[in-house]
Amino acid sequence: MSQSKLRLAILDDYQGIAAEIFRQAVPDIEITSFHETLHPDVQSEQEALIRRLRPFDVISTMRERTALPENVISALPNLKLVLTTGMKNSSLDLKTLAARGIPVLGAKGLGTQGLTKPPTSLDSTLEHTWALILALARNVARDDWSIKNGAWENSFATGLRGKTLGLLGLGKLGAEVGRVGVLAFEMKVIAWSSNLTREAADEKAQIFGLSQGTFQVAQSKEELVQKADVLSIHYVLSERSVNILTAKELALMKKTALLVNTSRGPLIEEQGLLSTLKQGVIRGAAFDVYNVEPLPVESEWRTVPWGKDGRSTVLLSPHMGYVEEGVMQRWYEDSAVNLKSWIQGSELTTRLN
């Protein structure tokens, strides 16, 4: 296919780096970047999204940002290829795309610089998770605001050494977070997921050079939330795990506990979470992920005076867990190489459907 006839739409590239990377790899295609996210589950935005994308042959997506469900895909007659960062994307209807013969190509994030083991999105999310835990425990954001507005220290920080780190999910990232807690702060670690066994937890510990029993296994979700001084969420979002934490579980947490979610917003039932934090049931929470992203301007997460009048402290970041410069650069480099390979008719080694 002639490159000059191809039109590429880039979605959700908030940092604006993708277009130049694609342009260098495939200079003859027409590229348009769209910086405003549209949500197809809202009828008016779905119609706007279809109008936006209808002219394009190729769509570049950011993992689990703008969704492409069946009713959107079916309304895009020119669509021939979908690119996505990462090697899975649950917001794309892979079955419908496959039925139309439209390949979906993932990006491994290895890039074109020849690094043998470049940092990955797991590495950056690990760092961001601990940045949020420490910032929340040490009141970093609140104290920064206070000192810039003429005040001085007015509250206590929370020490982590020897405390219990609860992990909802003990996959690779959850285990990495646990390892840091053990080695850096001598924290006790307890984990739970629906299928987690003691054998699996011991195996994870051994992979990271830790002794068997380092990662204790809670007998129930309720035990996990009751014992955790810090509860960090690292669970895969699926139909089964939506709202895996509700107000009922949150009510069991310690009054002094901290909650951190760098996984996916819908894992926690949002209204129950808001109510819990408004009532000050726990000391504080930090979030990098939300049910709707970007957060609407009128969202209660933005507008409630958190940390005042008995409310819990709330620390927010705009889904930055994986948004590390090198990681993003490599993802888009891989996507650009995939596009070039598809144009040239080469083997598609990262096809997801």
Tab-separated table of C-alpha atoms in Angstrom:
chain	number	residue	atom	x	y	z
A	1	MET	CA	0.000	0.000	0.000
A	2	SER	CA	1.265	3.468	-0.847
A	3	GLN	CA	2.329	5.344	2.274
A	4	SER	CA	1.064	8.618	0.790
A	5	LYS	CA	-2.501	7.311	0.988
A	6	LEU	CA	-2.276	6.284	4.621
A	7	ARG	CA	-3.741	8.430	7.371
A	8	LEU	CA	-2.666	7.840	10.981
A	9	ALA	CA	-4.630	9.056	14.031
A	10	ILE	CA	-2.688	9.241	17.317
A	11	LEU	CA	-4.830	9.095	20.469
A	12	ASP	CA	-3.985	9.965	24.089
A	13	ASP	CA	-0.387	11.058	23.528
A	14	TYR	CA	-0.556	13.620	26.324
A	15	GLN	CA	3.157	14.462	26.099
A	16	GLY	CA	3.043	15.003	22.340
A	17	ILE	CA	6.040	12.816	21.449
A	18	ALA	CA	4.502	10.209	19.147
A	19	ALA	CA	4.014	12.157	15.915
A	20	GLU	CA	7.709	12.916	15.392
A	21	ILE	CA	8.679	9.308	16.129
A	22	PHE	CA	6.176	8.023	13.553
A	23	ARG	CA	7.231	10.715	11.084
A	24	GLN	CA	10.867	9.627	11.235
A	25	ALA	CA	9.978	5.962	10.643
A	26	VAL	CA	7.320	6.457	7.945
A	27	PRO	CA	7.763	10.004	6.616
A	28	ASP	CA	5.217	9.859	3.789
A	29	ILE	CA	2.044	9.161	5.757
A	30	GLU	CA	-0.409	11.791	6.988
A	31	ILE	CA	-0.381	12.095	10.790
A	32	THR	CA	-2.935	13.753	13.078
A	33	SER	CA	-2.716	13.811	16.883
A	34	PHE	CA	-5.811	14.210	19.048
A	35	HIS	CA	-5.140	15.387	22.583
A	36	GLU	CA	-8.715	15.417	23.918
A	37	THR	CA	-9.853	12.007	25.148
A	38	LEU	CA	-13.358	10.946	24.102
A	39	HIS	CA	-15.236	8.205	25.960
A	40	PRO	CA	-17.386	5.917	23.783
A	41	ASP	CA	-19.575	4.896	26.727
A	42	VAL	CA	-21.018	8.442	26.623
A	43	GLN	CA	-23.316	8.625	23.596
A	44	SER	CA	-22.416	12.153	22.522
A	45	GLU	CA	-18.695	11.436	22.863
A	46	GLN	CA	-19.073	8.123	21.018
A	47	GLU	CA	-20.567	9.940	18.059
A	48	ALA	CA	-17.781	12.523	18.179
A	49	LEU	CA	-15.158	9.766	18.359
A	50	ILE	CA	-16.598	8.039	15.298
A	51	ARG	CA	-16.618	11.319	13.360
A	52	ARG	CA	-13.027	11.933	14.432
A	53	LEU	CA	-11.698	8.511	13.427
A	54	ARG	CA	-13.780	7.720	10.335
A	55	PRO	CA	-11.243	9.111	7.803
A	56	PHE	CA	-8.241	7.195	9.184
A	57	ASP	CA	-6.592	3.976	8.030
A	58	VAL	CA	-4.439	3.447	11.145
A	59	ILE	CA	-5.091	4.295	14.802
A	60	SER	CA	-2.335	4.503	17.412
A	61	THR	CA	-3.733	3.925	20.905
A	62	MET	CA	-2.385	4.168	24.420
A	63	ARG	CA	-3.062	1.050	26.455
A	64	GLU	CA	-6.477	1.188	28.134
A	65	ARG	CA	-7.161	4.857	27.420
A	66	THR	CA	-9.578	5.543	24.528
A	67	ALA	CA	-11.676	2.406	24.097
A	68	LEU	CA	-12.539	0.938	20.704
A	69	PRO	CA	-15.653	-1.191	21.266
A	70	GLU	CA	-17.597	-3.019	18.561
A	71	ASN	CA	-20.009	-0.175	17.804
A	72	VAL	CA	-17.134	2.235	17.175
A	73	ILE	CA	-15.049	-0.204	15.134
A	74	SER	CA	-18.060	-1.087	12.962
A	75	ALA	CA	-18.513	2.595	12.080
A	76	LEU	CA	-14.938	3.039	10.786
A	77	PRO	CA	-14.956	1.848	7.156
A	78	ASN	CA	-11.362	2.896	6.407
A	79	LEU	CA	-9.714	1.268	9.423
A	80	LYS	CA	-6.996	-1.235	8.454
A	81	LEU	CA	-4.607	-1.360	11.427
A	82	VAL	CA	-4.594	-0.625	15.169
A	83	LEU	CA	-1.380	0.008	17.121
A	84	THR	CA	-1.204	-0.076	20.906
A	85	THR	CA	1.452	0.504	23.525
A	86	GLY	CA	2.050	-2.564	25.679
A	87	MET	CA	1.314	-6.191	24.850
A	88	LYS	CA	-2.315	-6.213	25.969
A	89	ASN	CA	-5.143	-3.726	25.853
A	90	SER	CA	-8.485	-4.679	27.347
A	91	SER	CA	-10.167	-1.540	25.982
A	92	LEU	CA	-9.923	-2.842	22.400
A	93	ASP	CA	-12.506	-5.281	21.031
A	94	LEU	CA	-9.946	-7.724	19.615
A	95	LYS	CA	-12.622	-10.172	18.436
A	96	THR	CA	-14.413	-7.587	16.304
A	97	LEU	CA	-11.128	-6.281	14.913
A	98	ALA	CA	-10.028	-9.823	14.012
A	99	ALA	CA	-13.367	-10.539	12.350
A	100	ARG	CA	-12.794	-7.546	10.095
A	101	GLY	CA	-9.236	-8.637	9.360
A	102	ILE	CA	-7.744	-5.649	11.162
A	103	PRO	CA	-4.478	-6.530	12.912
A	104	VAL	CA	-3.758	-5.158	16.389
A	105	LEU	CA	-0.021	-4.775	16.965
A	106	GLY	CA	1.367	-4.422	20.488
A	107	ALA	CA	4.599	-2.746	21.557
A	108	LYS	CA	7.064	-4.410	23.917
A	109	GLY	CA	8.855	-1.193	24.836
A	110	LEU	CA	12.304	-2.427	23.813
A	111	GLY	CA	12.942	0.490	21.461
A	112	THR	CA	15.533	0.888	18.741
A	113	GLN	CA	18.603	1.782	20.814
A	114	GLY	CA	19.778	-1.784	21.360
A	115	LEU	CA	19.617	-1.800	25.151
A	116	THR	CA	19.853	-5.366	26.441
A	117	LYS	CA	17.483	-4.739	29.346
A	118	PRO	CA	15.882	-1.302	29.216
A	119	PRO	CA	13.701	-0.141	32.115
A	120	THR	CA	10.080	-1.171	31.573
A	121	SER	CA	6.700	0.194	32.608
A	122	LEU	CA	6.817	-2.257	35.537
A	123	ASP	CA	10.016	-0.602	36.745
A	124	SER	CA	8.545	2.886	36.474
A	125	THR	CA	5.284	1.854	38.159
A	126	LEU	CA	7.275	0.267	40.992
A	127	GLU	CA	9.074	3.556	41.572
A	128	HIS	CA	5.869	5.555	41.336
A	129	THR	CA	4.107	3.271	43.798
A	130	TRP	CA	6.780	3.853	46.387
A	131	ALA	CA	6.861	7.579	45.592
A	132	LEU	CA	3.152	7.741	46.449
A	133	ILE	CA	3.503	5.604	49.576
A	134	LEU	CA	6.346	7.727	50.909
A	135	ALA	CA	4.779	11.048	49.875
A	136	LEU	CA	1.553	10.076	51.624
A	137	ALA	CA	3.281	8.792	54.747
A	138	ARG	CA	5.560	11.837	54.994
A	139	ASN	CA	2.893	14.469	54.072
A	140	VAL	CA	5.085	15.725	51.228
A	141	ALA	CA	2.405	17.425	49.115
A	142	ARG	CA	0.613	19.007	52.078
A	143	ASP	CA	3.817	20.261	53.672
A	144	ASP	CA	5.028	21.650	50.345
A	145	TRP	CA	1.795	23.636	50.026
A	146	SER	CA	2.004	24.790	53.657
A	147	ILE	CA	5.552	26.072	53.525
A	148	LYS	CA	4.932	27.887	50.227
A	149	ASN	CA	1.955	29.598	51.839
A	150	GLY	CA	3.705	30.832	54.958
A	151	ALA	CA	3.062	27.965	57.372
A	152	TRP	CA	5.396	25.448	58.999
A	153	GLU	CA	5.104	21.892	60.305
A	154	ASN	CA	1.692	21.109	61.770
A	155	SER	CA	1.261	17.323	61.718
A	156	PHE	CA	3.088	14.044	62.253
A	157	ALA	CA	4.526	11.828	59.528
A	158	THR	CA	3.895	8.082	59.574
A	159	GLY	CA	6.915	5.802	59.920
A	160	LEU	CA	6.977	2.652	57.822
A	161	ARG	CA	9.749	0.641	59.438
A	162	GLY	CA	8.407	-2.603	60.860
A	163	LYS	CA	4.838	-1.880	59.737
A	164	THR	CA	2.709	-4.304	57.718
A	165	LEU	CA	2.518	-3.857	53.954
A	166	GLY	CA	-0.607	-5.437	52.489
A	167	LEU	CA	-0.565	-6.378	48.814
A	168	LEU	CA	-3.801	-6.961	46.959
A	169	GLY	CA	-2.251	-9.042	44.190
A	170	LEU	CA	1.169	-10.697	44.175
A	171	GLY	CA	2.132	-10.713	40.530
A	172	LYS	CA	5.521	-9.490	39.382
A	173	LEU	CA	4.838	-5.864	40.265
A	174	GLY	CA	3.186	-6.665	43.589
A	175	ALA	CA	6.114	-8.873	44.564
A	176	GLU	CA	8.593	-6.130	43.562
A	177	VAL	CA	6.733	-3.652	45.755
A	178	GLY	CA	6.888	-6.175	48.598
A	179	ARG	CA	10.608	-6.742	48.102
A	180	VAL	CA	11.295	-3.015	48.458
A	181	GLY	CA	9.195	-2.879	51.610
A	182	VAL	CA	11.152	-5.750	53.143
A	183	LEU	CA	14.650	-4.640	52.152
A	184	ALA	CA	14.269	-0.884	52.563
A	185	PHE	CA	11.993	-0.654	55.602
A	186	GLU	CA	11.967	-4.132	57.169
A	187	MET	CA	8.219	-4.228	56.658
A	188	LYS	CA	6.148	-7.342	57.181
A	189	VAL	CA	4.373	-8.318	53.964
A	190	ILE	CA	1.001	-9.996	53.687
A	191	ALA	CA	-0.694	-10.642	50.349
A	192	TRP	CA	-3.989	-11.909	49.002
A	193	SER	CA	-5.540	-12.692	45.654
A	194	SER	CA	-8.321	-15.096	44.765
A	195	ASN	CA	-5.903	-17.880	43.738
A	196	LEU	CA	-2.783	-17.090	45.763
A	197	THR	CA	-1.225	-20.056	47.587
A	198	ARG	CA	1.585	-20.203	50.124
A	199	GLU	CA	3.664	-22.157	47.595
A	200	ALA	CA	3.252	-19.437	44.988
A	201	ALA	CA	4.112	-16.721	47.519
A	202	ASP	CA	7.267	-18.598	48.590
A	203	GLU	CA	8.262	-19.029	44.955
A	204	LYS	CA	7.903	-15.278	44.377
A	205	ALA	CA	10.024	-14.564	47.439
A	206	GLN	CA	12.772	-16.904	46.267
A	207	ILE	CA	12.850	-15.258	42.825
A	208	PHE	CA	13.820	-12.011	44.575
A	209	GLY	CA	16.350	-13.638	46.874
A	210	LEU	CA	14.090	-13.541	49.917
A	211	SER	CA	13.487	-16.398	52.309
A	212	GLN	CA	10.390	-18.574	52.268
A	213	GLY	CA	7.644	-17.105	54.384
A	214	THR	CA	8.695	-13.504	53.680
A	215	PHE	CA	5.433	-12.994	51.795
A	216	GLN	CA	2.696	-14.170	54.142
A	217	VAL	CA	-0.641	-15.194	52.582
A	218	ALA	CA	-3.850	-13.836	54.067
A	219	GLN	CA	-6.606	-16.390	54.416
A	220	SER	CA	-9.155	-13.882	53.173
A	221	LYS	CA	-9.483	-10.445	51.659
A	222	GLU	CA	-10.904	-9.295	54.986
A	223	GLU	CA	-7.799	-10.467	56.856
A	224	LEU	CA	-5.594	-8.583	54.402
A	225	VAL	CA	-7.327	-5.231	54.854
A	226	GLN	CA	-7.570	-5.632	58.623
A	227	LYS	CA	-3.836	-6.241	59.087
A	228	ALA	CA	-2.380	-3.784	56.559
A	229	ASP	CA	-0.827	-0.519	57.701
A	230	VAL	CA	-0.260	0.232	54.025
A	231	LEU	CA	-2.504	-1.450	51.459
A	232	SER	CA	-1.153	-1.332	47.895
A	233	ILE	CA	-3.221	-2.634	44.983
A	234	HIS	CA	-1.629	-4.640	42.155
A	235	TYR	CA	-4.533	-6.624	40.719
A	236	VAL	CA	-5.422	-7.288	37.089
A	237	LEU	CA	-8.694	-5.621	36.128
A	238	SER	CA	-11.265	-8.032	34.704
A	239	GLU	CA	-15.009	-8.598	34.886
A	240	ARG	CA	-14.413	-10.658	38.032
A	241	SER	CA	-12.233	-8.092	39.783
A	242	VAL	CA	-14.295	-4.929	39.208
A	243	ASN	CA	-15.161	-3.483	42.645
A	244	ILE	CA	-13.049	-6.119	44.385
A	245	LEU	CA	-12.801	-3.594	47.228
A	246	THR	CA	-16.023	-2.004	48.485
A	247	ALA	CA	-16.952	0.175	51.443
A	248	LYS	CA	-17.503	-3.038	53.410
A	249	GLU	CA	-13.826	-4.033	53.124
A	250	LEU	CA	-12.553	-0.473	53.504
A	251	ALA	CA	-14.445	-0.158	56.795
A	252	LEU	CA	-12.282	-2.964	58.202
A	253	MET	CA	-9.038	-1.052	57.685
A	254	LYS	CA	-7.113	0.487	60.547
A	255	LYS	CA	-7.881	4.117	61.323
A	256	THR	CA	-4.172	4.826	60.758
A	257	ALA	CA	-3.938	2.897	57.471
A	258	LEU	CA	-2.821	4.195	54.084
A	259	LEU	CA	-4.334	2.992	50.794
A	260	VAL	CA	-2.483	3.236	47.453
A	261	ASN	CA	-3.805	2.304	44.006
A	262	THR	CA	-1.495	2.378	40.982
A	263	SER	CA	-3.309	-0.475	39.228
A	264	ARG	CA	-6.786	0.397	37.855
A	265	GLY	CA	-9.500	2.651	39.238
A	266	PRO	CA	-12.502	0.292	38.869
A	267	LEU	CA	-10.899	-2.247	41.218
A	268	ILE	CA	-12.346	-0.131	44.054
A	269	GLU	CA	-16.049	0.707	44.148
A	270	GLU	CA	-15.830	4.464	43.679
A	271	GLN	CA	-18.810	5.769	45.635
A	272	GLY	CA	-17.953	3.556	48.594
A	273	LEU	CA	-14.369	4.785	48.436
A	274	LEU	CA	-15.412	8.431	48.310
A	275	SER	CA	-17.741	7.932	51.270
A	276	THR	CA	-15.023	6.140	53.254
A	277	LEU	CA	-12.527	8.944	52.717
A	278	LYS	CA	-15.026	11.735	53.341
A	279	GLN	CA	-15.756	10.148	56.708
A	280	GLY	CA	-12.055	9.863	57.510
A	281	VAL	CA	-12.266	6.106	58.096
A	282	ILE	CA	-8.558	5.759	57.233
A	283	ARG	CA	-5.677	8.204	57.552
A	284	GLY	CA	-5.051	8.671	53.858
A	285	ALA	CA	-5.049	7.388	50.292
A	286	ALA	CA	-3.021	7.981	47.144
A	287	PHE	CA	-4.302	7.296	43.642
A	288	ASP	CA	-2.728	7.232	40.208
A	289	VAL	CA	-5.747	5.658	38.468
A	290	TYR	CA	-9.439	6.499	38.228
A	291	ASN	CA	-12.726	5.197	36.836
A	292	VAL	CA	-12.770	7.977	34.239
A	293	GLU	CA	-9.517	9.323	32.803
A	294	PRO	CA	-8.598	12.109	32.430
A	295	LEU	CA	-10.462	13.114	35.574
A	296	PRO	CA	-13.385	15.440	34.767
A	297	VAL	CA	-12.829	18.986	36.020
A	298	GLU	CA	-15.911	18.686	38.251
A	299	SER	CA	-14.842	15.334	39.735
A	300	GLU	CA	-15.112	15.072	43.504
A	301	TRP	CA	-11.523	13.848	43.538
A	302	ARG	CA	-10.556	17.334	42.388
A	303	THR	CA	-13.065	19.403	44.347
A	304	VAL	CA	-13.501	17.909	47.845
A	305	PRO	CA	-11.276	19.641	50.467
A	306	TRP	CA	-9.408	16.468	51.402
A	307	GLY	CA	-7.546	16.353	54.699
A	308	LYS	CA	-9.839	18.924	56.319
A	309	ASP	CA	-12.758	18.674	58.766
A	310	GLY	CA	-12.088	15.018	59.532
A	311	ARG	CA	-11.676	13.857	55.957
A	312	SER	CA	-8.838	11.545	54.982
A	313	THR	CA	-5.775	12.959	53.274
A	314	VAL	CA	-5.894	12.231	49.534
A	315	LEU	CA	-2.905	12.439	47.192
A	316	LEU	CA	-3.539	12.344	43.437
A	317	SER	CA	-1.331	11.862	40.376
A	318	PRO	CA	-2.520	11.734	36.727
A	319	HIS	CA	-1.807	8.062	35.834
A	320	MET	CA	1.941	8.622	35.826
A	321	GLY	CA	3.005	5.138	36.916
A	322	TYR	CA	4.406	4.184	33.531
A	323	VAL	CA	4.909	7.687	32.083
A	324	GLU	CA	8.678	7.692	32.173
A	325	GLU	CA	10.396	9.405	29.258
A	326	GLY	CA	12.477	6.452	28.095
A	327	VAL	CA	9.606	3.989	28.469
A	328	MET	CA	7.207	6.111	26.427
A	329	GLN	CA	9.856	6.794	23.795
A	330	ARG	CA	10.532	3.083	23.337
A	331	TRP	CA	6.844	2.165	23.172
A	332	TYR	CA	6.251	4.615	20.356
A	333	GLU	CA	9.458	3.581	18.601
A	334	ASP	CA	8.168	0.001	18.631
A	335	SER	CA	4.763	1.119	17.341
A	336	ALA	CA	6.430	3.055	14.519
A	337	VAL	CA	8.515	0.001	13.566
A	338	ASN	CA	5.339	-2.099	13.611
A	339	LEU	CA	3.613	0.346	11.287
A	340	LYS	CA	6.574	0.309	8.925
A	341	SER	CA	6.631	-3.511	8.933
A	342	TRP	CA	2.918	-3.644	8.144
A	343	ILE	CA	3.311	-1.202	5.261
A	344	GLN	CA	6.184	-3.271	3.860
A	345	GLY	CA	4.292	-6.543	4.245
A	346	SER	CA	6.809	-7.950	6.726
A	347	GLU	CA	6.032	-10.481	9.440
A	348	LEU	CA	3.915	-9.035	12.266
A	349	THR	CA	5.601	-10.473	15.357
A	350	THR	CA	3.597	-8.585	18.011
A	351	ARG	CA	0.075	-9.199	16.721
A	352	LEU	CA	-2.431	-9.460	19.576
A	353	ASN	CA	-5.413	-10.820	17.617
